[in-house]
């Protein structure tokens, strides 16, 4: 925090200017009111900055959280929303103590990249009404809101709002490329506000602000409501964890690209500490009448792009918002919404890391497909569903790739070749004994393919299955292995098994796959032992006569 305090304070001021209308708007949308949004931005923003695991994360209200809270508000009222926030805070702290945050590292890079692209489009489309100077349409779909805004503008075009938005956005994009350390967003907003006031331009302003924050209170607690609020609290905690950790991961990636060689320390968030910080924030915020909060990708992106280097920026953003509420509400109320739309449009453009996206598409078609699917899901569904969809598809594609690596190869009969046996006997044995080596995981995704290949084995008396290179066996793979053995034996082919790795006996024994073979002496530690036993069985049954050595 002492490394570049001036840059952090300027970034915090910039984020505070951007966060103010978002906090007010999301608070009103949730049904709790503007004061609840401000309380979340100030209280949750400061506590998450102090106790969270990301140096760059900015926490507060979010659009996805607002959508989740609206039905809770309509069913249980304000007290229900506050209790849900408190319960979600406890759940998040429990997840942190269980060290569940580390599993977010398993989220594939294409999912994170697609999430970032999708959020960038959502942010951009959200600004269209303010950028065109028209009232936003009442819909929770940003594409619908943007479409109606364009139609309303074309019916009655007026150019002041669009001009201000384009000027501010251009100033940020051009200025940031020339002088990255200068807070052009703040400069542009101040200049546009002064010009709009002096020229009395017909632009919509932020408008009246609440005079202060509510006093802390526990009056909302009602134990009788707890059973009905457990499920909503789990949903809110899941959303807060997912959004916060993804936002923190996005912030790390953006910082690496933005700061380059100027970066003193490589930014990497601590996921478990981040969950703990979000838990404390959501536990305390309801005492001040605030709604549940999360790490906010919009404000976090503005924070990183404004040159933040430590948690001082996020903390100062919360403190500045608190000061604005009490001291500068009248001045901030005069900021044109079109100017803020320009800031957010420029932020959405800069959020998309073109090189990273291009690298994903160049990597594999699967990576590109997951990225596109996650981005489209974020735009058309919501963040949680989009990420879950991306994870499911990425997991399915990964399983398919792993399943394709499973090998089932026939090997020549080179084992147990002892000098006392003639070449003629080896040739005769080779006509009746065949060995197959299994490589890789024998699990549900590869089991069907294994069964098909085993079914093609014909014209032999004995099959020896070499399993020393099997890496994984699950219940599905074990059952398919047992089915394949039964099919071979129904056709008169005797099966021997060798080299089952340590740790893989359990699923085979639990499902009874090798119990009978083991009882009949057809399970061996080595392939040589299995072939020797098979040779003796063939000799004893007369299928292969003994030849003189």
PDB file of C-alpha atoms in Angstrom, residues 322-520:
ATOM      1  CA  UNK A 322     -18.758   7.491   2.486  1.00  0.00           C
ATOM      2  CA  UNK A 323     -17.434  11.043   2.328  1.00  0.00           C
ATOM      3  CA  UNK A 324     -19.479  11.765  -0.781  1.00  0.00           C
ATOM      4  CA  UNK A 325     -22.632  10.580   0.942  1.00  0.00           C
ATOM      5  CA  UNK A 326     -22.141  13.037   3.796  1.00  0.00           C
ATOM      6  CA  UNK A 327     -20.301  15.959   2.188  1.00  0.00           C
ATOM      7  CA  UNK A 328     -20.556  16.152  -1.601  1.00  0.00           C
ATOM      8  CA  UNK A 329     -23.919  14.690  -2.480  1.00  0.00           C
ATOM      9  CA  UNK A 330     -25.103  17.916  -4.083  1.00  0.00           C
ATOM     10  CA  UNK A 331     -22.087  18.191  -6.404  1.00  0.00           C
ATOM     11  CA  UNK A 332     -22.047  14.544  -7.461  1.00  0.00           C
ATOM     12  CA  UNK A 333     -25.747  14.750  -8.236  1.00  0.00           C
ATOM     13  CA  UNK A 334     -24.873  17.052 -11.174  1.00  0.00           C
ATOM     14  CA  UNK A 335     -22.705  14.500 -13.034  1.00  0.00           C
ATOM     15  CA  UNK A 336     -24.335  13.587 -16.382  1.00  0.00           C
ATOM     16  CA  UNK A 337     -25.247   9.928 -16.729  1.00  0.00           C
ATOM     17  CA  UNK A 338     -23.954  10.059 -20.299  1.00  0.00           C
ATOM     18  CA  UNK A 339     -20.454  10.824 -18.982  1.00  0.00           C
ATOM     19  CA  UNK A 340     -20.544   7.760 -16.756  1.00  0.00           C
ATOM     20  CA  UNK A 341     -21.818   5.741 -19.702  1.00  0.00           C
ATOM     21  CA  UNK A 342     -18.736   6.803 -21.627  1.00  0.00           C
ATOM     22  CA  UNK A 343     -16.469   5.662 -18.789  1.00  0.00           C
ATOM     23  CA  UNK A 344     -18.120   2.249 -18.664  1.00  0.00           C
ATOM     24  CA  UNK A 345     -18.198   1.812 -22.446  1.00  0.00           C
ATOM     25  CA  UNK A 346     -14.468   2.475 -22.597  1.00  0.00           C
ATOM     26  CA  UNK A 347     -13.944   0.085 -19.689  1.00  0.00           C
ATOM     27  CA  UNK A 348     -15.892  -2.662 -21.462  1.00  0.00           C
ATOM     28  CA  UNK A 349     -13.752  -2.228 -24.579  1.00  0.00           C
ATOM     29  CA  UNK A 350     -10.530  -2.389 -22.584  1.00  0.00           C
ATOM     30  CA  UNK A 351     -11.668  -5.410 -20.576  1.00  0.00           C
ATOM     31  CA  UNK A 352     -11.429  -7.675 -23.614  1.00  0.00           C
ATOM     32  CA  UNK A 353      -7.844  -8.899 -23.868  1.00  0.00           C
ATOM     33  CA  UNK A 354      -7.588  -9.404 -27.614  1.00  0.00           C
ATOM     34  CA  UNK A 355      -4.311 -11.323 -27.455  1.00  0.00           C
ATOM     35  CA  UNK A 356      -5.668 -13.743 -24.838  1.00  0.00           C
ATOM     36  CA  UNK A 357      -8.861 -14.343 -26.807  1.00  0.00           C
ATOM     37  CA  UNK A 358      -6.915 -14.835 -30.021  1.00  0.00           C
ATOM     38  CA  UNK A 359      -4.613 -17.304 -28.262  1.00  0.00           C
ATOM     39  CA  UNK A 360      -7.617 -19.339 -27.072  1.00  0.00           C
ATOM     40  CA  UNK A 361      -8.945 -19.678 -30.604  1.00  0.00           C
ATOM     41  CA  UNK A 362      -5.497 -20.625 -31.906  1.00  0.00           C
ATOM     42  CA  UNK A 363      -5.050 -23.227 -29.157  1.00  0.00           C
ATOM     43  CA  UNK A 364      -7.791 -25.755 -29.966  1.00  0.00           C
ATOM     44  CA  UNK A 365     -11.298 -25.676 -31.369  1.00  0.00           C
ATOM     45  CA  UNK A 366     -12.561 -26.897 -28.008  1.00  0.00           C
ATOM     46  CA  UNK A 367     -11.051 -23.900 -26.197  1.00  0.00           C
ATOM     47  CA  UNK A 368     -12.609 -21.532 -28.699  1.00  0.00           C
ATOM     48  CA  UNK A 369     -16.005 -23.223 -28.397  1.00  0.00           C
ATOM     49  CA  UNK A 370     -15.953 -23.033 -24.580  1.00  0.00           C
ATOM     50  CA  UNK A 371     -14.976 -19.361 -24.692  1.00  0.00           C
ATOM     51  CA  UNK A 372     -17.813 -18.481 -27.080  1.00  0.00           C
ATOM     52  CA  UNK A 373     -20.360 -20.560 -25.194  1.00  0.00           C
ATOM     53  CA  UNK A 374     -19.452 -18.970 -21.837  1.00  0.00           C
ATOM     54  CA  UNK A 375     -19.533 -15.467 -23.311  1.00  0.00           C
ATOM     55  CA  UNK A 376     -22.915 -16.004 -24.979  1.00  0.00           C
ATOM     56  CA  UNK A 377     -24.278 -17.578 -21.788  1.00  0.00           C
ATOM     57  CA  UNK A 378     -23.101 -14.616 -19.720  1.00  0.00           C
ATOM     58  CA  UNK A 379     -24.832 -12.255 -22.119  1.00  0.00           C
ATOM     59  CA  UNK A 380     -28.109 -14.161 -22.497  1.00  0.00           C
ATOM     60  CA  UNK A 381     -28.453 -16.028 -19.173  1.00  0.00           C
ATOM     61  CA  UNK A 382     -26.576 -14.936 -16.056  1.00  0.00           C
ATOM     62  CA  UNK A 383     -23.070 -15.259 -14.689  1.00  0.00           C
ATOM     63  CA  UNK A 384     -23.631 -18.347 -12.545  1.00  0.00           C
ATOM     64  CA  UNK A 385     -25.427 -20.346 -15.231  1.00  0.00           C
ATOM     65  CA  UNK A 386     -22.937 -19.229 -17.854  1.00  0.00           C
ATOM     66  CA  UNK A 387     -19.945 -20.351 -15.824  1.00  0.00           C
ATOM     67  CA  UNK A 388     -21.616 -23.654 -14.899  1.00  0.00           C
ATOM     68  CA  UNK A 389     -22.424 -24.225 -18.572  1.00  0.00           C
ATOM     69  CA  UNK A 390     -18.843 -23.438 -19.557  1.00  0.00           C
ATOM     70  CA  UNK A 391     -17.491 -25.788 -16.869  1.00  0.00           C
ATOM     71  CA  UNK A 392     -19.780 -28.621 -17.940  1.00  0.00           C
ATOM     72  CA  UNK A 393     -18.862 -28.283 -21.612  1.00  0.00           C
ATOM     73  CA  UNK A 394     -15.157 -27.893 -20.855  1.00  0.00           C
ATOM     74  CA  UNK A 395     -15.298 -30.953 -18.604  1.00  0.00           C
ATOM     75  CA  UNK A 396     -17.092 -32.994 -21.253  1.00  0.00           C
ATOM     76  CA  UNK A 397     -14.552 -32.005 -23.910  1.00  0.00           C
ATOM     77  CA  UNK A 398     -11.677 -32.817 -21.543  1.00  0.00           C
ATOM     78  CA  UNK A 399     -13.153 -36.242 -20.793  1.00  0.00           C
ATOM     79  CA  UNK A 400     -13.538 -36.895 -24.485  1.00  0.00           C
ATOM     80  CA  UNK A 401      -9.897 -35.985 -25.056  1.00  0.00           C
ATOM     81  CA  UNK A 402      -8.783 -38.251 -22.205  1.00  0.00           C
ATOM     82  CA  UNK A 403     -10.974 -41.093 -23.457  1.00  0.00           C
ATOM     83  CA  UNK A 404      -9.359 -40.833 -26.888  1.00  0.00           C
ATOM     84  CA  UNK A 405      -5.972 -41.423 -25.254  1.00  0.00           C
ATOM     85  CA  UNK A 406      -7.005 -44.837 -23.923  1.00  0.00           C
ATOM     86  CA  UNK A 407      -5.169 -47.506 -25.925  1.00  0.00           C
ATOM     87  CA  UNK A 408      -6.044 -51.175 -26.338  1.00  0.00           C
ATOM     88  CA  UNK A 409      -3.197 -52.708 -28.340  1.00  0.00           C
ATOM     89  CA  UNK A 410      -2.411 -56.289 -29.272  1.00  0.00           C
ATOM     90  CA  UNK A 411       1.177 -57.299 -28.513  1.00  0.00           C
ATOM     91  CA  UNK A 412       3.287 -60.108 -29.943  1.00  0.00           C
ATOM     92  CA  UNK A 413       3.811 -63.144 -27.699  1.00  0.00           C
ATOM     93  CA  UNK A 414       7.352 -62.477 -26.498  1.00  0.00           C
ATOM     94  CA  UNK A 415       6.985 -63.369 -22.833  1.00  0.00           C
ATOM     95  CA  UNK A 416       8.203 -66.563 -21.175  1.00  0.00           C
ATOM     96  CA  UNK A 417      10.406 -67.480 -24.153  1.00  0.00           C
ATOM     97  CA  UNK A 418      12.677 -70.034 -22.545  1.00  0.00           C
ATOM     98  CA  UNK A 419      15.387 -71.972 -24.383  1.00  0.00           C
ATOM     99  CA  UNK A 420      13.859 -75.381 -23.638  1.00  0.00           C
ATOM    100  CA  UNK A 421      10.819 -74.538 -25.804  1.00  0.00           C
ATOM    101  CA  UNK A 422      11.111 -74.884 -29.541  1.00  0.00           C
ATOM    102  CA  UNK A 423      10.383 -72.221 -32.105  1.00  0.00           C
ATOM    103  CA  UNK A 424       7.621 -74.519 -33.407  1.00  0.00           C
ATOM    104  CA  UNK A 425       5.925 -74.562 -29.988  1.00  0.00           C
ATOM    105  CA  UNK A 426       6.116 -70.784 -29.697  1.00  0.00           C
ATOM    106  CA  UNK A 427       4.526 -70.449 -33.109  1.00  0.00           C
ATOM    107  CA  UNK A 428       1.795 -72.880 -32.114  1.00  0.00           C
ATOM    108  CA  UNK A 429       1.157 -71.032 -28.836  1.00  0.00           C
ATOM    109  CA  UNK A 430       1.027 -67.712 -30.706  1.00  0.00           C
ATOM    110  CA  UNK A 431      -1.867 -69.049 -32.744  1.00  0.00           C
ATOM    111  CA  UNK A 432      -3.899 -69.630 -29.565  1.00  0.00           C
ATOM    112  CA  UNK A 433      -2.702 -66.982 -27.059  1.00  0.00           C
ATOM    113  CA  UNK A 434      -2.963 -63.231 -27.630  1.00  0.00           C
ATOM    114  CA  UNK A 435      -1.928 -60.483 -25.209  1.00  0.00           C
ATOM    115  CA  UNK A 436      -3.525 -57.035 -25.075  1.00  0.00           C
ATOM    116  CA  UNK A 437      -2.103 -54.046 -23.210  1.00  0.00           C
ATOM    117  CA  UNK A 438      -4.421 -51.408 -21.728  1.00  0.00           C
ATOM    118  CA  UNK A 439      -2.913 -47.909 -21.460  1.00  0.00           C
ATOM    119  CA  UNK A 440      -4.529 -44.949 -19.701  1.00  0.00           C
ATOM    120  CA  UNK A 441      -7.711 -44.504 -17.654  1.00  0.00           C
ATOM    121  CA  UNK A 442     -10.440 -47.118 -17.796  1.00  0.00           C
ATOM    122  CA  UNK A 443     -13.391 -44.959 -16.765  1.00  0.00           C
ATOM    123  CA  UNK A 444     -16.916 -44.219 -17.910  1.00  0.00           C
ATOM    124  CA  UNK A 445     -15.916 -41.985 -20.819  1.00  0.00           C
ATOM    125  CA  UNK A 446     -13.648 -44.654 -22.326  1.00  0.00           C
ATOM    126  CA  UNK A 447     -15.464 -47.823 -21.251  1.00  0.00           C
ATOM    127  CA  UNK A 448     -17.756 -48.099 -24.280  1.00  0.00           C
ATOM    128  CA  UNK A 449     -14.863 -47.846 -26.707  1.00  0.00           C
ATOM    129  CA  UNK A 450     -12.963 -50.533 -24.766  1.00  0.00           C
ATOM    130  CA  UNK A 451     -15.976 -52.858 -24.888  1.00  0.00           C
ATOM    131  CA  UNK A 452     -16.307 -52.440 -28.657  1.00  0.00           C
ATOM    132  CA  UNK A 453     -12.646 -53.245 -29.255  1.00  0.00           C
ATOM    133  CA  UNK A 454     -12.712 -56.286 -26.951  1.00  0.00           C
ATOM    134  CA  UNK A 455     -15.763 -57.601 -28.792  1.00  0.00           C
ATOM    135  CA  UNK A 456     -13.716 -57.781 -31.997  1.00  0.00           C
ATOM    136  CA  UNK A 457     -11.278 -60.373 -30.581  1.00  0.00           C
ATOM    137  CA  UNK A 458     -11.746 -63.705 -32.427  1.00  0.00           C
ATOM    138  CA  UNK A 459      -9.986 -66.940 -33.445  1.00  0.00           C
ATOM    139  CA  UNK A 460      -7.939 -67.400 -30.249  1.00  0.00           C
ATOM    140  CA  UNK A 461      -8.192 -69.678 -27.237  1.00  0.00           C
ATOM    141  CA  UNK A 462      -6.717 -67.381 -24.551  1.00  0.00           C
ATOM    142  CA  UNK A 463      -6.653 -63.598 -24.038  1.00  0.00           C
ATOM    143  CA  UNK A 464      -4.181 -62.140 -21.558  1.00  0.00           C
ATOM    144  CA  UNK A 465      -5.101 -58.605 -20.426  1.00  0.00           C
ATOM    145  CA  UNK A 466      -2.046 -56.611 -19.365  1.00  0.00           C
ATOM    146  CA  UNK A 467      -3.223 -53.870 -16.973  1.00  0.00           C
ATOM    147  CA  UNK A 468       0.032 -52.550 -15.510  1.00  0.00           C
ATOM    148  CA  UNK A 469      -0.327 -49.240 -17.389  1.00  0.00           C
ATOM    149  CA  UNK A 470      -3.942 -48.550 -16.437  1.00  0.00           C
ATOM    150  CA  UNK A 471      -3.958 -45.232 -14.566  1.00  0.00           C
ATOM    151  CA  UNK A 472      -7.565 -45.150 -13.305  1.00  0.00           C
ATOM    152  CA  UNK A 473     -10.453 -47.555 -12.940  1.00  0.00           C
ATOM    153  CA  UNK A 474     -13.900 -46.360 -11.900  1.00  0.00           C
ATOM    154  CA  UNK A 475     -17.112 -48.335 -11.363  1.00  0.00           C
ATOM    155  CA  UNK A 476     -18.187 -47.968 -14.993  1.00  0.00           C
ATOM    156  CA  UNK A 477     -14.831 -49.128 -16.281  1.00  0.00           C
ATOM    157  CA  UNK A 478     -14.787 -52.085 -13.892  1.00  0.00           C
ATOM    158  CA  UNK A 479     -18.287 -53.188 -14.921  1.00  0.00           C
ATOM    159  CA  UNK A 480     -17.426 -52.922 -18.613  1.00  0.00           C
ATOM    160  CA  UNK A 481     -14.261 -54.937 -18.016  1.00  0.00           C
ATOM    161  CA  UNK A 482     -16.332 -57.655 -16.346  1.00  0.00           C
ATOM    162  CA  UNK A 483     -18.855 -57.569 -19.191  1.00  0.00           C
ATOM    163  CA  UNK A 484     -16.083 -57.897 -21.778  1.00  0.00           C
ATOM    164  CA  UNK A 485     -14.587 -60.890 -19.937  1.00  0.00           C
ATOM    165  CA  UNK A 486     -17.981 -62.612 -19.820  1.00  0.00           C
ATOM    166  CA  UNK A 487     -18.546 -62.034 -23.533  1.00  0.00           C
ATOM    167  CA  UNK A 488     -15.176 -63.548 -24.381  1.00  0.00           C
ATOM    168  CA  UNK A 489     -15.784 -66.586 -22.190  1.00  0.00           C
ATOM    169  CA  UNK A 490     -19.225 -67.157 -23.728  1.00  0.00           C
ATOM    170  CA  UNK A 491     -17.389 -67.532 -27.041  1.00  0.00           C
ATOM    171  CA  UNK A 492     -15.028 -70.111 -25.518  1.00  0.00           C
ATOM    172  CA  UNK A 493     -12.091 -67.725 -24.996  1.00  0.00           C
ATOM    173  CA  UNK A 494     -10.342 -68.053 -21.647  1.00  0.00           C
ATOM    174  CA  UNK A 495      -9.220 -64.754 -20.039  1.00  0.00           C
ATOM    175  CA  UNK A 496      -6.172 -64.156 -17.822  1.00  0.00           C
ATOM    176  CA  UNK A 497      -5.354 -60.832 -16.157  1.00  0.00           C
ATOM    177  CA  UNK A 498      -1.919 -59.544 -15.180  1.00  0.00           C
ATOM    178  CA  UNK A 499      -0.322 -56.534 -13.543  1.00  0.00           C
ATOM    179  CA  UNK A 500      -3.285 -54.844 -11.844  1.00  0.00           C
ATOM    180  CA  UNK A 501      -1.690 -51.710 -10.276  1.00  0.00           C
ATOM    181  CA  UNK A 502      -1.816 -51.137  -6.534  1.00  0.00           C
ATOM    182  CA  UNK A 503      -4.900 -49.152  -5.578  1.00  0.00           C
ATOM    183  CA  UNK A 504      -6.992 -50.404  -8.508  1.00  0.00           C
ATOM    184  CA  UNK A 505      -8.048 -53.672  -6.922  1.00  0.00           C
ATOM    185  CA  UNK A 506     -10.797 -52.074  -4.838  1.00  0.00           C
ATOM    186  CA  UNK A 507     -13.348 -51.239  -7.596  1.00  0.00           C
ATOM    187  CA  UNK A 508     -12.684 -54.584  -9.291  1.00  0.00           C
ATOM    188  CA  UNK A 509     -13.164 -56.522  -6.073  1.00  0.00           C
ATOM    189  CA  UNK A 510     -16.111 -54.440  -4.835  1.00  0.00           C
ATOM    190  CA  UNK A 511     -18.031 -55.130  -8.044  1.00  0.00           C
ATOM    191  CA  UNK A 512     -17.021 -58.789  -8.216  1.00  0.00           C
ATOM    192  CA  UNK A 513     -15.221 -58.399 -11.534  1.00  0.00           C
ATOM    193  CA  UNK A 514     -12.127 -60.507 -10.812  1.00  0.00           C
ATOM    194  CA  UNK A 515     -13.269 -62.585  -7.814  1.00  0.00           C
ATOM    195  CA  UNK A 516     -14.071 -65.638  -9.965  1.00  0.00           C
ATOM    196  CA  UNK A 517     -10.897 -65.294 -12.061  1.00  0.00           C
ATOM    197  CA  UNK A 518      -8.821 -64.936  -8.917  1.00  0.00           C
ATOM    198  CA  UNK A 519     -10.455 -68.032  -7.421  1.00  0.00           C
ATOM    199  CA  UNK A 520      -9.637 -70.023 -10.573  1.00  0.00           C
TER     200      UNK A 520
END
